[in-house]
Coordinates of C-alpha atoms in Angstrom, one line a residue:
P1 CA -0.1 0.0 -0.1
N2 CA 2.8 2.6 0.4
A3 CA 5.0 1.7 -2.9
R4 CA 4.8 3.7 -5.6
Y5 CA 5.9 3.1 -9.2
V6 CA 7.3 5.9 -11.0
R7 CA 7.4 5.0 -15.2
G8 CA 10.0 7.0 -17.0
K9 CA 11.8 6.9 -20.6
K10 CA 15.1 4.1 -20.7
V11 CA 17.7 6.5 -19.9
G12 CA 20.4 3.9 -18.6
L13 CA 21.0 3.0 -15.2
D14 CA 23.2 6.2 -14.5
L15 CA 20.5 9.0 -14.9
A16 CA 17.6 6.5 -13.9
T17 CA 19.6 6.4 -10.0
M18 CA 19.2 10.2 -10.0
D19 CA 15.5 10.2 -11.4
I20 CA 14.6 7.9 -8.4
L21 CA 17.0 10.5 -5.4
E22 CA 14.7 13.3 -7.2
N23 CA 11.1 11.5 -7.3
A24 CA 11.0 9.4 -3.9
T25 CA 9.1 10.4 -1.0
G26 CA 10.7 8.8 1.8
K27 CA 13.6 9.4 4.4
W28 CA 15.8 7.3 3.2
M29 CA 16.7 5.5 0.1
W30 CA 18.3 2.1 -0.4
Y31 CA 19.6 1.6 -3.7
F32 CA 19.2 -2.4 -4.2
S33 CA 20.0 -4.4 -7.5
D34 CA 17.8 -7.1 -8.6
D35 CA 20.6 -9.6 -8.6
D36 CA 21.2 -9.6 -5.0
E37 CA 19.5 -11.5 -2.8
L38 CA 18.1 -9.8 0.6
K39 CA 18.4 -12.1 4.5
P40 CA 15.4 -12.3 6.3
K41 CA 14.4 -9.1 8.4
A42 CA 17.0 -7.3 6.4
I43 CA 14.9 -4.1 5.7
S44 CA 13.6 -4.4 9.9
S45 CA 17.4 -4.8 10.8
V46 CA 18.1 -1.3 8.8
L47 CA 15.0 0.4 9.9
E48 CA 15.9 -0.3 13.2
V49 CA 19.2 1.3 13.4
L50 CA 18.0 4.1 11.3
K51 CA 15.3 4.6 14.2
R52 CA 17.8 4.7 16.7
H53 CA 20.0 6.8 14.8
P54 CA 18.3 9.4 12.9
D55 CA 21.6 11.5 12.2
I56 CA 22.7 8.9 10.1
D57 CA 23.1 10.5 6.4
F58 CA 24.8 7.0 4.6
M59 CA 24.6 3.7 5.7
W60 CA 26.7 0.8 4.1
V61 CA 25.7 -2.5 4.0
N62 CA 27.8 -5.7 4.4
F63 CA 27.1 -8.5 2.1
F64 CA 28.2 -12.0 1.5
C65 CA 30.0 -13.0 -1.3
K66 CA 28.4 -15.3 -3.7
N67 CA 29.9 -18.6 -2.5
G68 CA 27.8 -17.3 0.9
E69 CA 30.8 -17.8 3.4
N70 CA 32.8 -15.1 3.2
I71 CA 32.0 -11.2 3.6
A72 CA 33.3 -8.3 2.0
V73 CA 34.5 -6.2 4.7
N74 CA 36.0 -7.8 7.3
R75 CA 34.6 -5.5 10.3
E76 CA 32.1 -5.3 12.9
E77 CA 29.0 -3.1 12.6
G78 CA 28.7 0.1 13.7
F79 CA 29.7 3.8 13.2
F80 CA 32.5 4.9 11.1
K81 CA 35.1 7.0 12.5
D82 CA 34.8 9.8 10.0
R83 CA 34.3 10.2 6.1
D84 CA 38.1 9.3 5.7
N85 CA 37.5 6.0 7.1
V86 CA 34.8 5.1 4.8
L87 CA 36.7 5.7 1.9
E88 CA 39.8 3.7 3.4
T89 CA 37.7 1.1 5.2
L90 CA 35.2 0.1 1.8
G91 CA 37.7 1.1 -1.0
I92 CA 36.1 -0.4 -4.2
N93 CA 33.0 -1.9 -2.2
I94 CA 31.5 1.6 -2.1
S95 CA 30.8 0.8 -6.0
L96 CA 28.5 -2.0 -5.1
M97 CA 25.0 -0.3 -5.5
S98 CA 22.8 -2.6 -3.0
T99 CA 25.3 -1.4 0.0
L100 CA 24.3 1.7 -0.4
I101 CA 21.5 3.6 1.9
L102 CA 21.3 7.1 2.0
K103 CA 19.3 9.9 3.6
R104 CA 17.5 11.5 0.9
E105 CA 17.7 14.9 2.1
A106 CA 21.8 14.6 2.3
G107 CA 21.7 13.2 -1.5
L108 CA 19.1 15.3 -3.4
P109 CA 21.7 18.8 -3.8
Y110 CA 23.8 16.6 -6.0
V111 CA 21.0 15.3 -8.3
S112 CA 22.3 17.9 -11.2
L113 CA 25.6 17.4 -11.1
G114 CA 25.2 13.8 -10.9
R115 CA 23.2 13.8 -14.3
K116 CA 26.3 15.6 -15.8
H117 CA 28.7 12.7 -14.7
S118 CA 26.3 10.0 -16.2
V119 CA 28.4 7.2 -17.9
G120 CA 25.7 4.9 -18.6
F121 CA 26.3 2.7 -15.8
A122 CA 26.0 3.0 -12.0
F123 CA 28.4 5.8 -11.4
A124 CA 26.4 8.8 -11.2
I125 CA 25.3 7.5 -8.3
H126 CA 28.6 8.2 -6.7
I127 CA 28.5 12.0 -6.8
P128 CA 24.9 12.3 -3.8
I129 CA 27.0 9.4 -2.2
F130 CA 30.1 11.5 -1.6
G131 CA 28.5 14.7 -1.4
A132 CA 26.6 13.3 1.8
L133 CA 30.0 11.7 2.9
T134 CA 31.2 15.8 3.1
G135 CA 28.4 16.8 5.2
R136 CA 27.7 17.0 8.5
G137 CA 25.8 13.9 9.2
R138 CA 27.2 10.7 10.6
F139 CA 28.1 7.1 8.6
Y140 CA 27.2 3.8 9.4
L141 CA 28.5 0.0 8.3
M142 CA 25.9 -2.5 8.7
R143 CA 26.3 -6.3 8.8
P144 CA 25.6 -8.3 6.4
L145 CA 22.4 -8.8 4.7
F146 CA 22.2 -9.7 1.4
S147 CA 24.2 -12.2 -0.9
N148 CA 25.9 -10.3 -3.9
N149 CA 26.5 -12.1 -7.0
L150 CA 29.7 -10.0 -8.6
T151 CA 29.6 -8.2 -12.2
S152 CA 32.6 -9.2 -13.9
I153 CA 34.5 -6.5 -15.9
T154 CA 33.5 -8.0 -19.2
E155 CA 29.3 -7.7 -18.2
I156 CA 30.3 -3.9 -17.8
K157 CA 31.7 -3.4 -20.6
E158 CA 29.1 -4.8 -22.1
I159 CA 26.5 -2.6 -20.8
V160 CA 28.0 0.4 -21.0
E161 CA 29.0 -0.1 -24.5
K162 CA 25.2 -0.8 -25.9
Q163 CA 24.4 2.6 -24.5
G164 CA 28.0 4.5 -25.5
S165 CA 31.6 3.8 -26.1
N166 CA 32.6 3.6 -22.4
S167 CA 35.2 0.8 -21.8
G168 CA 34.8 -1.4 -18.8
F169 CA 38.8 0.7 -17.8
D170 CA 36.8 3.7 -18.6
T171 CA 34.0 3.1 -16.1
Y172 CA 35.9 1.4 -13.6
G173 CA 39.0 3.7 -13.7
V174 CA 38.8 7.1 -15.5
N175 CA 34.9 7.9 -14.3
F176 CA 35.5 6.6 -10.6
H177 CA 38.9 8.7 -10.8
D178 CA 37.1 12.0 -12.2
T179 CA 34.0 11.6 -9.4
I180 CA 36.5 11.1 -6.4
T181 CA 38.3 14.2 -7.9
L182 CA 34.9 16.4 -7.7
F183 CA 35.0 15.9 -3.4
K184 CA 38.6 15.9 -3.0
K185 CA 38.5 19.3 -0.9
G186 CA 36.0 17.2 1.5
F187 CA 38.6 14.1 2.1
S188 CA 41.8 14.1 3.0
R189 CA 44.6 13.3 0.2
R190 CA 45.7 9.9 2.2
A191 CA 41.8 8.7 2.0
I192 CA 41.2 9.4 -1.7
R193 CA 44.8 7.7 -2.8
T194 CA 44.2 4.7 -0.8
I195 CA 40.5 4.2 -2.2
Q196 CA 41.9 5.0 -6.0
A197 CA 44.9 2.6 -5.4
V198 CA 42.7 -0.2 -4.0
N199 CA 40.1 0.8 -7.2
F200 CA 42.5 0.5 -9.9
A201 CA 44.2 -2.7 -8.2
A202 CA 40.9 -4.4 -8.4
L203 CA 40.4 -3.4 -11.9
W204 CA 43.3 -4.5 -13.3
R205 CA 43.1 -8.2 -11.4
G206 CA 39.5 -8.3 -13.2
I207 CA 40.9 -7.6 -16.4
A208 CA 43.5 -9.9 -16.5
A209 CA 41.4 -13.0 -15.0
D210 CA 38.6 -12.0 -17.9
A211 CA 41.6 -12.4 -20.4
A212 CA 42.8 -15.8 -18.9

């Protein structure tokens, strides 16, 4: 009864994430992908934390990798120390859509900027996320609440090439670099260097694995 269906043109995943943020009516948004699987009571667990801590602007939800045994980030649930700690702890994992819960009012001012940096895949969403991280709210790491089937570099390349000329390397490498650089004044140089180093390392491993 509380669901609302928004129908729009097929504009690609990037622009769709901005449209959702703009049209949503709730206080928080959880961007959840159709190829991930929620665990029982996941939504109620998130709502319980948000109710206790309404000053949370960004929550990152940990997850089980596809084998169902390993978790993405080996850290207990709780608040991040600060915005730099978010980048240094999560690394490339901050790019997974289903991990991202955002307070709408913290991300909404960055919708226009997100649209300008759309590349067809789910990277414009980083704009409101990084924007929220440079604000005054608090940031929380939630325990694992879903299972993830990772998208390969090859699959990403196929998706973006249907909508433009971006390769997987451009999307995960160059575009991510350009996006985090927009917010360099909000983070320490160490934190930005760390997340970019981890990101490019993961990218090269993925390319090597797909080429093998």
